[in-house]
């Protein structure tokens, strides 16, 4: 059985958690393939809101095994907090949640290095979530990292100590003052590692291979978004992992030929949290309305998200890089009440009109060209059928489908599981 893949097409926060939760009933295994606790996947059902950072979004379903793949970076401290939040659900965590031995660990000093690096950058800072993501992936590619499987070795604490000491000397190199209490951080870290060690560690690529042979259905869950990809995103204002489709192959050990559907999730408008270019960003009342109605605050950091019109040039690029086969449009309800909607269909770049994403999309290089469309007044949040959607919203959707050349199969009209319309 092939693997389906679900990922974000913008700068993250598209609503992947909600859709994975909605789709999980159709899958035996939900597997996260990259990122770490920089992610905040929000799920709402039965009147409650849940935010997951590292644990896959299928955890609340009885039928699904949830797998943290080798491409993910795990902070035991945050992981323990996530597990604590799940206690009230009485889930069989040892059975339902499997961890790849090849996933890398975020150490307390990775977080300190992240803070020192950002502080030393001043105005040029990335706007990192400061969860230690960048330094951990640097240690991974630098071949210095500590992996989950190492926790099963007798000398793992020696390895830990030698990497920690190296990090401390690196922190001193940065031109930034970072206050920390290493004893406190380590006490918390070792307590959390103890909890992590109670979970089930597996050779996840082998597990997934056998699962495919046994005809199990598998959904690979991405984190962040394509425009934050280390290669294809708005570098250097990106995260440190491969957030695009290729990341599912390297982050799970799944062969490219075994990928079936690629579900691309996008918001009906655009948001971004942290620094970096954002051609359609709004600084006016329209942007403020999107932020207010859409409750656009980071699920991990609480930072307000920057808001703007839908950027079809960037979205088309993401659709192509990922080979998206089905689209899912989120937060359509947030646009209710706008008289006129704008969609960016091209850029003026170096005096010429272009319809692809160029190397430099900083504001001084790009002027967005918009197509205006009529808005709709109706409140969508109580709608359950495609036939109820207002005509102008259907026109909006059909315009996007024509431009992107991929069908929009789901329209989300609110944060709850039930506010999901299939087309
Ligand atoms: P880092 O991955 O924490 O180093 O952050 C790098 C950039 O990616 C920053 O601009 C963050 O705001 C952004 N980022 C990281 N994770 C997410 C996410 O899950 N959603 C949205 N933005 C994110």
GROMACS .gro file of C-alpha atoms and ligand atoms in nm:
model
  446
    1UNK     CA    1   0.000   0.000   0.000
    2UNK     CA    2   0.138   0.342  -0.094
    3UNK     CA    3   0.196   0.634   0.141
    4UNK     CA    4  -0.011   0.953   0.121
    5UNK     CA    5   0.154   1.276   0.211
    6UNK     CA    6   0.012   1.589   0.369
    7UNK     CA    7   0.203   1.916   0.384
    8UNK     CA    8   0.168   2.293   0.414
    9UNK     CA    9   0.214   2.506   0.103
   10UNK     CA   10   0.277   2.848   0.260
   11UNK     CA   11   0.480   2.969   0.559
   12UNK     CA   12   0.334   2.716   0.801
   13UNK     CA   13   0.025   2.740   1.022
   14UNK     CA   14  -0.202   2.632   0.737
   15UNK     CA   15  -0.408   2.400   0.958
   16UNK     CA   16  -0.233   2.069   0.893
   17UNK     CA   17  -0.312   1.936   1.242
   18UNK     CA   18  -0.684   1.975   1.192
   19UNK     CA   19  -0.683   1.801   0.854
   20UNK     CA   20  -0.465   1.512   0.972
   21UNK     CA   21  -0.709   1.467   1.258
   22UNK     CA   22  -1.002   1.470   1.013
   23UNK     CA   23  -0.832   1.221   0.777
   24UNK     CA   24  -0.694   0.984   1.041
   25UNK     CA   25  -1.001   0.759   1.040
   26UNK     CA   26  -0.889   0.645   0.693
   27UNK     CA   27  -0.532   0.557   0.798
   28UNK     CA   28  -0.361   0.294   1.011
   29UNK     CA   29  -0.043   0.495   1.064
   30UNK     CA   30   0.025   0.869   1.092
   31UNK     CA   31   0.396   0.950   1.060
   32UNK     CA   32   0.565   1.286   1.124
   33UNK     CA   33   0.870   1.324   0.900
   34UNK     CA   34   1.050   1.649   0.986
   35UNK     CA   35   1.062   1.951   1.214
   36UNK     CA   36   1.019   1.934   1.586
   37UNK     CA   37   0.866   2.139   1.864
   38UNK     CA   38   0.883   2.453   1.650
   39UNK     CA   39   0.555   2.318   1.510
   40UNK     CA   40   0.222   2.376   1.678
   41UNK     CA   41  -0.051   2.158   1.532
   42UNK     CA   42  -0.390   2.263   1.665
   43UNK     CA   43  -0.686   2.024   1.682
   44UNK     CA   44  -1.035   2.106   1.807
   45UNK     CA   45  -1.311   1.860   1.887
   46UNK     CA   46  -1.582   1.814   2.148
   47UNK     CA   47  -1.540   2.178   2.250
   48UNK     CA   48  -1.169   2.138   2.342
   49UNK     CA   49  -0.856   2.268   2.177
   50UNK     CA   50  -0.531   2.065   2.172
   51UNK     CA   51  -0.191   2.179   2.053
   52UNK     CA   52   0.064   1.915   1.955
   53UNK     CA   53   0.428   1.998   1.885
   54UNK     CA   54   0.611   1.672   1.816
   55UNK     CA   55   0.345   1.407   1.855
   56UNK     CA   56   0.159   1.330   1.529
   57UNK     CA   57  -0.194   1.464   1.495
   58UNK     CA   58  -0.359   1.121   1.478
   59UNK     CA   59  -0.296   1.050   1.844
   60UNK     CA   60  -0.659   1.097   1.952
   61UNK     CA   61  -0.794   0.824   1.725
   62UNK     CA   62  -0.820   0.469   1.855
   63UNK     CA   63  -0.735   0.306   1.524
   64UNK     CA   64  -0.410   0.487   1.443
   65UNK     CA   65  -0.047   0.419   1.526
   66UNK     CA   66   0.146   0.746   1.548
   67UNK     CA   67   0.508   0.745   1.446
   68UNK     CA   68   0.776   1.009   1.504
   69UNK     CA   69   1.011   0.955   1.210
   70UNK     CA   70   1.388   0.979   1.180
   71UNK     CA   71   1.366   1.325   1.020
   72UNK     CA   72   1.209   1.476   1.332
   73UNK     CA   73   1.411   1.641   1.608
   74UNK     CA   74   1.283   1.571   1.960
   75UNK     CA   75   1.320   1.783   2.269
   76UNK     CA   76   1.257   1.540   2.557
   77UNK     CA   77   1.147   1.827   2.783
   78UNK     CA   78   0.874   1.948   2.546
   79UNK     CA   79   0.784   1.590   2.457
   80UNK     CA   80   0.726   1.511   2.824
   81UNK     CA   81   0.496   1.813   2.855
   82UNK     CA   82   0.299   1.693   2.553
   83UNK     CA   83   0.267   1.350   2.710
   84UNK     CA   84   0.155   1.506   3.039
   85UNK     CA   85  -0.121   1.691   2.850
   86UNK     CA   86  -0.238   1.362   2.700
   87UNK     CA   87  -0.267   1.182   3.036
   88UNK     CA   88  -0.633   1.273   3.079
   89UNK     CA   89  -0.721   1.089   2.757
   90UNK     CA   90  -0.607   0.754   2.890
   91UNK     CA   91  -0.434   0.658   2.565
   92UNK     CA   92  -0.213   0.349   2.541
   93UNK     CA   93   0.093   0.557   2.459
   94UNK     CA   94   0.342   0.268   2.457
   95UNK     CA   95   0.138   0.102   2.184
   96UNK     CA   96   0.006   0.401   1.991
   97UNK     CA   97   0.318   0.615   1.980
   98UNK     CA   98   0.639   0.486   1.823
   99UNK     CA   99   0.967   0.674   1.800
  100UNK     CA  100   1.238   0.625   1.540
  101UNK     CA  101   1.576   0.538   1.688
  102UNK     CA  102   1.728   0.760   1.420
  103UNK     CA  103   1.546   1.079   1.529
  104UNK     CA  104   1.788   1.336   1.673
  105UNK     CA  105   1.763   1.484   2.020
  106UNK     CA  106   1.746   1.853   2.101
  107UNK     CA  107   1.971   1.917   2.401
  108UNK     CA  108   1.927   2.213   2.639
  109UNK     CA  109   2.244   2.365   2.492
  110UNK     CA  110   2.094   2.349   2.141
  111UNK     CA  111   1.826   2.584   2.267
  112UNK     CA  112   2.091   2.813   2.416
  113UNK     CA  113   2.284   2.813   2.089
  114UNK     CA  114   1.966   2.907   1.903
  115UNK     CA  115   1.915   3.201   2.140
  116UNK     CA  116   2.279   3.312   2.112
  117UNK     CA  117   2.273   3.290   1.732
  118UNK     CA  118   1.952   3.492   1.706
  119UNK     CA  119   2.066   3.753   1.957
  120UNK     CA  120   2.394   3.801   1.771
  121UNK     CA  121   2.212   3.863   1.443
  122UNK     CA  122   2.036   4.176   1.571
  123UNK     CA  123   1.793   4.311   1.310
  124UNK     CA  124   1.881   4.030   1.069
  125UNK     CA  125   1.744   3.765   1.304
  126UNK     CA  126   1.542   3.479   1.151
  127UNK     CA  127   1.263   3.509   1.405
  128UNK     CA  128   1.326   3.150   1.516
  129UNK     CA  129   1.092   2.984   1.763
  130UNK     CA  130   1.412   2.934   1.973
  131UNK     CA  131   1.340   2.565   2.023
  132UNK     CA  132   1.694   2.466   1.920
  133UNK     CA  133   1.586   2.338   1.579
  134UNK     CA  134   1.865   2.494   1.369
  135UNK     CA  135   2.155   2.392   1.599
  136UNK     CA  136   2.019   2.036   1.627
  137UNK     CA  137   1.997   1.989   1.249
  138UNK     CA  138   2.344   2.146   1.223
  139UNK     CA  139   2.478   1.879   1.458
  140UNK     CA  140   2.293   1.615   1.256
  141UNK     CA  141   2.448   1.717   0.924
  142UNK     CA  142   2.778   1.790   1.099
  143UNK     CA  143   2.769   1.428   1.222
  144UNK     CA  144   2.785   1.521   1.588
  145UNK     CA  145   2.424   1.467   1.692
  146UNK     CA  146   2.278   1.240   1.957
  147UNK     CA  147   1.997   1.014   1.842
  148UNK     CA  148   1.711   0.851   2.027
  149UNK     CA  149   1.875   0.510   1.973
  150UNK     CA  150   2.185   0.634   2.157
  151UNK     CA  151   1.981   0.645   2.476
  152UNK     CA  152   1.992   0.264   2.470
  153UNK     CA  153   2.375   0.268   2.483
  154UNK     CA  154   2.563   0.262   2.811
  155UNK     CA  155   2.790   0.554   2.722
  156UNK     CA  156   2.526   0.797   2.601
  157UNK     CA  157   2.581   1.033   2.893
  158UNK     CA  158   2.952   1.063   2.801
  159UNK     CA  159   2.852   1.151   2.445
  160UNK     CA  160   2.603   1.399   2.583
  161UNK     CA  161   2.864   1.562   2.808
  162UNK     CA  162   3.116   1.600   2.529
  163UNK     CA  163   2.860   1.762   2.296
  164UNK     CA  164   2.734   1.987   2.577
  165UNK     CA  165   3.088   2.108   2.652
  166UNK     CA  166   3.144   2.184   2.288
  167UNK     CA  167   2.820   2.382   2.277
  168UNK     CA  168   2.917   2.584   2.582
  169UNK     CA  169   3.242   2.690   2.422
  170UNK     CA  170   3.047   2.779   2.106
  171UNK     CA  171   2.800   2.994   2.303
  172UNK     CA  172   3.098   3.196   2.428
  173UNK     CA  173   3.198   3.272   2.068
  174UNK     CA  174   2.873   3.455   2.000
  175UNK     CA  175   2.864   3.825   2.053
  176UNK     CA  176   2.554   3.792   2.274
  177UNK     CA  177   2.493   3.757   2.642
  178UNK     CA  178   2.279   3.455   2.726
  179UNK     CA  179   2.183   3.391   3.088
  180UNK     CA  180   2.127   3.030   3.180
  181UNK     CA  181   2.141   2.787   3.469
  182UNK     CA  182   2.282   2.467   3.325
  183UNK     CA  183   2.215   2.262   3.640
  184UNK     CA  184   1.845   2.344   3.624
  185UNK     CA  185   1.827   2.276   3.251
  186UNK     CA  186   2.004   1.943   3.289
  187UNK     CA  187   1.790   1.828   3.581
  188UNK     CA  188   1.480   1.894   3.371
  189UNK     CA  189   1.639   1.729   3.065
  190UNK     CA  190   1.746   1.407   3.239
  191UNK     CA  191   1.406   1.371   3.405
  192UNK     CA  192   1.240   1.407   3.065
  193UNK     CA  193   1.482   1.159   2.902
  194UNK     CA  194   1.376   0.907   3.165
  195UNK     CA  195   1.015   0.948   3.052
  196UNK     CA  196   1.113   0.931   2.684
  197UNK     CA  197   1.289   0.601   2.752
  198UNK     CA  198   0.962   0.447   2.866
  199UNK     CA  199   0.828   0.482   2.511
  200UNK     CA  200   0.870   0.237   2.225
  201UNK     CA  201   1.176   0.298   2.008
  202UNK     CA  202   1.179   0.131   1.668
  203UNK     CA  203   1.371   0.106   1.341
  204UNK     CA  204   1.099   0.304   1.174
  205UNK     CA  205   1.202   0.260   0.810
  206UNK     CA  206   1.178  -0.118   0.855
  207UNK     CA  207   0.847  -0.081   1.040
  208UNK     CA  208   0.703   0.128   0.756
  209UNK     CA  209   0.834  -0.114   0.493
  210UNK     CA  210   0.663  -0.405   0.665
  211UNK     CA  211   0.348  -0.198   0.717
  212UNK     CA  212   0.333  -0.127   0.345
  213UNK     CA  213   0.378  -0.494   0.266
  214UNK     CA  214   0.091  -0.570   0.503
  215UNK     CA  215  -0.132  -0.324   0.311
  216UNK     CA  216  -0.154  -0.075   0.599
  217UNK     CA  217  -0.262   0.277   0.508
  218UNK     CA  218  -0.002   0.541   0.594
  219UNK     CA  219  -0.027   0.920   0.606
  220UNK     CA  220   0.296   1.120   0.630
  221UNK     CA  221   0.238   1.445   0.822
  222UNK     CA  222   0.454   1.745   0.739
  223UNK     CA  223   0.528   2.040   0.964
  224UNK     CA  224   0.594   2.408   0.886
  225UNK     CA  225   0.535   2.496   0.519
  226UNK     CA  226   0.700   2.475   0.178
  227UNK     CA  227   0.810   2.839   0.183
  228UNK     CA  228   1.010   2.760   0.501
  229UNK     CA  229   1.194   2.471   0.331
  230UNK     CA  230   1.571   2.482   0.378
  231UNK     CA  231   1.627   2.466  -0.001
  232UNK     CA  232   1.310   2.601  -0.161
  233UNK     CA  233   1.195   2.848   0.104
  234UNK     CA  234   1.279   3.216   0.143
  235UNK     CA  235   1.636   3.146   0.258
  236UNK     CA  236   1.781   3.238   0.504
  237UNK     CA  237   1.441   3.309   0.664
  238UNK     CA  238   1.348   2.943   0.672
  239UNK     CA  239   1.354   2.649   0.908
  240UNK     CA  240   1.635   2.391   0.897
  241UNK     CA  241   1.455   2.090   0.753
  242UNK     CA  242   1.310   1.975   0.422
  243UNK     CA  243   0.945   2.068   0.459
  244UNK     CA  244   0.862   1.975   0.098
  245UNK     CA  245   0.759   1.632  -0.033
  246UNK     CA  246   1.116   1.504  -0.059
  247UNK     CA  247   1.139   1.538   0.321
  248UNK     CA  248   0.892   1.252   0.363
  249UNK     CA  249   1.132   1.019   0.180
  250UNK     CA  250   1.439   1.120   0.381
  251UNK     CA  251   1.246   1.167   0.705
  252UNK     CA  252   1.076   0.828   0.701
  253UNK     CA  253   1.277   0.611   0.465
  254UNK     CA  254   0.987   0.585   0.222
  255UNK     CA  255   1.081   0.547  -0.146
  256UNK     CA  256   0.963   0.823  -0.384
  257UNK     CA  257   0.787   0.559  -0.592
  258UNK     CA  258   0.577   0.470  -0.287
  259UNK     CA  259   0.422   0.816  -0.252
  260UNK     CA  260   0.064   0.821  -0.375
  261UNK     CA  261  -0.153   1.128  -0.300
  262UNK     CA  262   0.012   1.456  -0.203
  263UNK     CA  263  -0.237   1.668  -0.007
  264UNK     CA  264  -0.142   2.038  -0.015
  265UNK     CA  265  -0.292   2.256   0.258
  266UNK     CA  266  -0.321   2.632   0.221
  267UNK     CA  267  -0.510   2.916   0.383
  268UNK     CA  268  -0.753   3.123   0.175
  269UNK     CA  269  -0.517   3.414   0.251
  270UNK     CA  270  -0.152   3.416   0.361
  271UNK     CA  271   0.022   3.443   0.698
  272UNK     CA  272   0.378   3.436   0.815
  273UNK     CA  273   0.533   3.442   1.162
  274UNK     CA  274   0.893   3.552   1.213
  275UNK     CA  275   1.110   3.756   0.977
  276UNK     CA  276   1.152   3.735   0.601
  277UNK     CA  277   0.995   3.853   0.276
  278UNK     CA  278   0.618   3.839   0.229
  279UNK     CA  279   0.516   4.013  -0.096
  280UNK     CA  280   0.140   4.032  -0.028
  281UNK     CA  281   0.167   4.138   0.336
  282UNK     CA  282  -0.096   4.392   0.445
  283UNK     CA  283  -0.027   4.671   0.690
  284UNK     CA  284  -0.381   4.810   0.680
  285UNK     CA  285  -0.723   4.740   0.830
  286UNK     CA  286  -0.775   4.438   0.598
  287UNK     CA  287  -0.464   4.267   0.740
  288UNK     CA  288  -0.570   4.354   1.094
  289UNK     CA  289  -0.915   4.204   1.026
  290UNK     CA  290  -0.764   3.877   0.900
  291UNK     CA  291  -0.545   3.859   1.210
  292UNK     CA  292  -0.835   3.930   1.445
  293UNK     CA  293  -1.099   3.710   1.283
  294UNK     CA  294  -0.851   3.433   1.205
  295UNK     CA  295  -0.702   3.448   1.555
  296UNK     CA  296  -0.361   3.464   1.393
  297UNK     CA  297  -0.125   3.405   1.682
  298UNK     CA  298   0.152   3.143   1.679
  299UNK     CA  299   0.044   2.816   1.844
  300UNK     CA  300   0.399   2.763   1.973
  301UNK     CA  301   0.522   3.113   2.053
  302UNK     CA  302   0.200   3.318   2.078
  303UNK     CA  303   0.353   3.578   1.844
  304UNK     CA  304   0.105   3.766   1.620
  305UNK     CA  305   0.121   3.637   1.263
  306UNK     CA  306   0.169   3.876   0.972
  307UNK     CA  307  -0.130   3.860   0.734
  308UNK     CA  308  -0.186   3.931   0.365
  309UNK     CA  309  -0.375   3.835   0.050
  310UNK     CA  310  -0.337   3.498  -0.114
  311UNK     CA  311  -0.018   3.479  -0.320
  312UNK     CA  312  -0.087   3.250  -0.613
  313UNK     CA  313   0.263   3.289  -0.754
  314UNK     CA  314   0.412   3.143  -0.435
  315UNK     CA  315   0.134   2.885  -0.406
  316UNK     CA  316   0.185   2.763  -0.764
  317UNK     CA  317   0.556   2.722  -0.690
  318UNK     CA  318   0.477   2.513  -0.382
  319UNK     CA  319   0.225   2.301  -0.574
  320UNK     CA  320   0.491   2.225  -0.835
  321UNK     CA  321   0.781   2.157  -0.599
  322UNK     CA  322   0.565   1.910  -0.405
  323UNK     CA  323   0.372   1.750  -0.691
  324UNK     CA  324   0.043   1.823  -0.512
  325UNK     CA  325  -0.247   1.606  -0.628
  326UNK     CA  326  -0.527   1.747  -0.408
  327UNK     CA  327  -0.568   2.084  -0.240
  328UNK     CA  328  -0.738   2.170   0.087
  329UNK     CA  329  -0.832   2.532   0.152
  330UNK     CA  330  -0.842   2.640   0.513
  331UNK     CA  331  -1.002   2.935   0.692
  332UNK     CA  332  -1.239   3.031   0.411
  333UNK     CA  333  -1.468   3.158   0.689
  334UNK     CA  334  -1.216   3.428   0.786
  335UNK     CA  335  -1.270   3.604   0.452
  336UNK     CA  336  -1.649   3.638   0.503
  337UNK     CA  337  -1.744   4.005   0.514
  338UNK     CA  338  -1.473   4.143   0.285
  339UNK     CA  339  -1.646   4.333   0.001
  340UNK     CA  340  -1.354   4.277  -0.235
  341UNK     CA  341  -1.087   4.008  -0.220
  342UNK     CA  342  -0.750   4.030  -0.386
  343UNK     CA  343  -0.538   3.746  -0.519
  344UNK     CA  344  -0.181   3.803  -0.634
  345UNK     CA  345  -0.142   3.641  -0.977
  346UNK     CA  346   0.191   3.788  -1.090
  347UNK     CA  347   0.480   4.006  -0.976
  348UNK     CA  348   0.654   4.303  -1.129
  349UNK     CA  349   1.018   4.195  -1.099
  350UNK     CA  350   1.303   4.407  -1.235
  351UNK     CA  351   1.051   4.608  -1.438
  352UNK     CA  352   0.893   4.299  -1.599
  353UNK     CA  353   0.577   4.106  -1.520
  354UNK     CA  354   0.653   3.747  -1.418
  355UNK     CA  355   0.435   3.466  -1.286
  356UNK     CA  356   0.699   3.250  -1.118
  357UNK     CA  357   0.881   3.288  -0.786
  358UNK     CA  358   1.224   3.444  -0.851
  359UNK     CA  359   1.540   3.421  -0.636
  360UNK     CA  360   1.478   3.751  -0.456
  361UNK     CA  361   1.131   3.833  -0.331
  362UNK     CA  362   1.228   4.109  -0.090
  363UNK     CA  363   0.993   4.413  -0.105
  364UNK     CA  364   1.246   4.621  -0.301
  365UNK     CA  365   1.246   4.361  -0.584
  366UNK     CA  366   0.881   4.268  -0.606
  367UNK     CA  367   0.553   4.445  -0.664
  368UNK     CA  368   0.251   4.214  -0.651
  369UNK     CA  369  -0.014   4.237  -0.924
  370UNK     CA  370  -0.361   4.157  -0.797
  371UNK     CA  371  -0.680   4.023  -0.948
  372UNK     CA  372  -0.985   4.153  -0.761
  373UNK     CA  373  -1.280   3.929  -0.684
  374UNK     CA  374  -1.615   3.985  -0.517
  375UNK     CA  375  -1.638   3.881  -0.154
  376UNK     CA  376  -1.928   3.716   0.029
  377UNK     CA  377  -2.113   3.818   0.341
  378UNK     CA  378  -2.248   3.485   0.462
  379UNK     CA  379  -2.112   3.327   0.779
  380UNK     CA  380  -1.968   2.991   0.667
  381UNK     CA  381  -1.898   2.845   1.009
  382UNK     CA  382  -2.226   2.651   1.036
  383UNK     CA  383  -2.218   2.513   0.682
  384UNK     CA  384  -2.167   2.141   0.628
  385UNK     CA  385  -2.231   2.085   0.255
  386UNK     CA  386  -2.060   2.219  -0.057
  387UNK     CA  387  -2.405   2.311  -0.193
  388UNK     CA  388  -2.443   2.570   0.089
  389UNK     CA  389  -2.130   2.767  -0.005
  390UNK     CA  390  -2.200   3.119  -0.138
  391UNK     CA  391  -2.167   3.175  -0.511
  392UNK     CA  392  -1.880   3.423  -0.480
  393UNK     CA  393  -1.683   3.176  -0.268
  394UNK     CA  394  -1.735   2.910  -0.535
  395UNK     CA  395  -1.609   3.157  -0.795
  396UNK     CA  396  -1.304   3.222  -0.576
  397UNK     CA  397  -1.237   2.847  -0.539
  398UNK     CA  398  -1.284   2.776  -0.910
  399UNK     CA  399  -1.048   3.061  -1.000
  400UNK     CA  400  -0.780   2.911  -0.775
  401UNK     CA  401  -0.832   2.562  -0.915
  402UNK     CA  402  -0.792   2.693  -1.269
  403UNK     CA  403  -0.473   2.880  -1.183
  404UNK     CA  404  -0.321   2.597  -0.978
  405UNK     CA  405  -0.443   2.315  -1.203
  406UNK     CA  406  -0.522   2.098  -0.899
  407UNK     CA  407  -0.870   2.034  -0.750
  408UNK     CA  408  -0.963   2.179  -0.410
  409UNK     CA  409  -1.120   1.880  -0.234
  410UNK     CA  410  -1.174   2.020   0.114
  411UNK     CA  411  -1.287   2.365   0.228
  412UNK     CA  412  -1.245   2.424   0.600
  413UNK     CA  413  -1.491   2.671   0.754
  414UNK     CA  414  -1.382   2.669   1.118
  415UNK     CA  415  -1.134   2.511   1.357
  416UNK     CA  416  -1.351   2.220   1.469
  417UNK     CA  417  -1.329   1.873   1.313
  418UNK     CA  418  -1.693   1.905   1.208
  419UNK     CA  419  -1.640   2.234   1.020
  420UNK     CA  420  -1.497   2.059   0.717
  421UNK     CA  421  -1.669   2.056   0.378
  422UNK     CA  422  -1.579   1.796   0.117
  423UNK     CA  423  -1.610   1.889  -0.251
  424LIG     P1  424   1.288   2.771   1.363
  424LIG     O1  425   1.246   2.656   1.280
  424LIG     O2  426   1.230   2.770   1.501
  424LIG     O3  427   1.436   2.792   1.365
  424LIG     O4  428   1.229   2.904   1.295
  424LIG     C1  429   1.268   2.946   1.166
  424LIG     C2  430   1.155   3.024   1.097
  424LIG     O5  431   1.048   2.933   1.070
  424LIG     C3  432   1.094   3.135   1.183
  424LIG     O6  433   1.050   3.237   1.096
  424LIG     C4  434   0.974   3.068   1.248
  424LIG     O7  435   0.874   3.162   1.282
  424LIG     C5  436   0.929   2.977   1.135
  424LIG     N1  437   0.860   2.858   1.183
  424LIG     C6  438   0.914   2.749   1.240
  424LIG     N2  439   0.820   2.658   1.269
  424LIG     C7  440   0.704   2.711   1.229
  424LIG     C8  441   0.570   2.662   1.229
  424LIG     O8  442   0.539   2.550   1.271
  424LIG     N3  443   0.475   2.747   1.177
  424LIG     C9  444   0.507   2.868   1.126
  424LIG     N4  445   0.631   2.917   1.122
  424LIG    C10  446   0.729   2.839   1.174
   0.00000   0.00000   0.00000
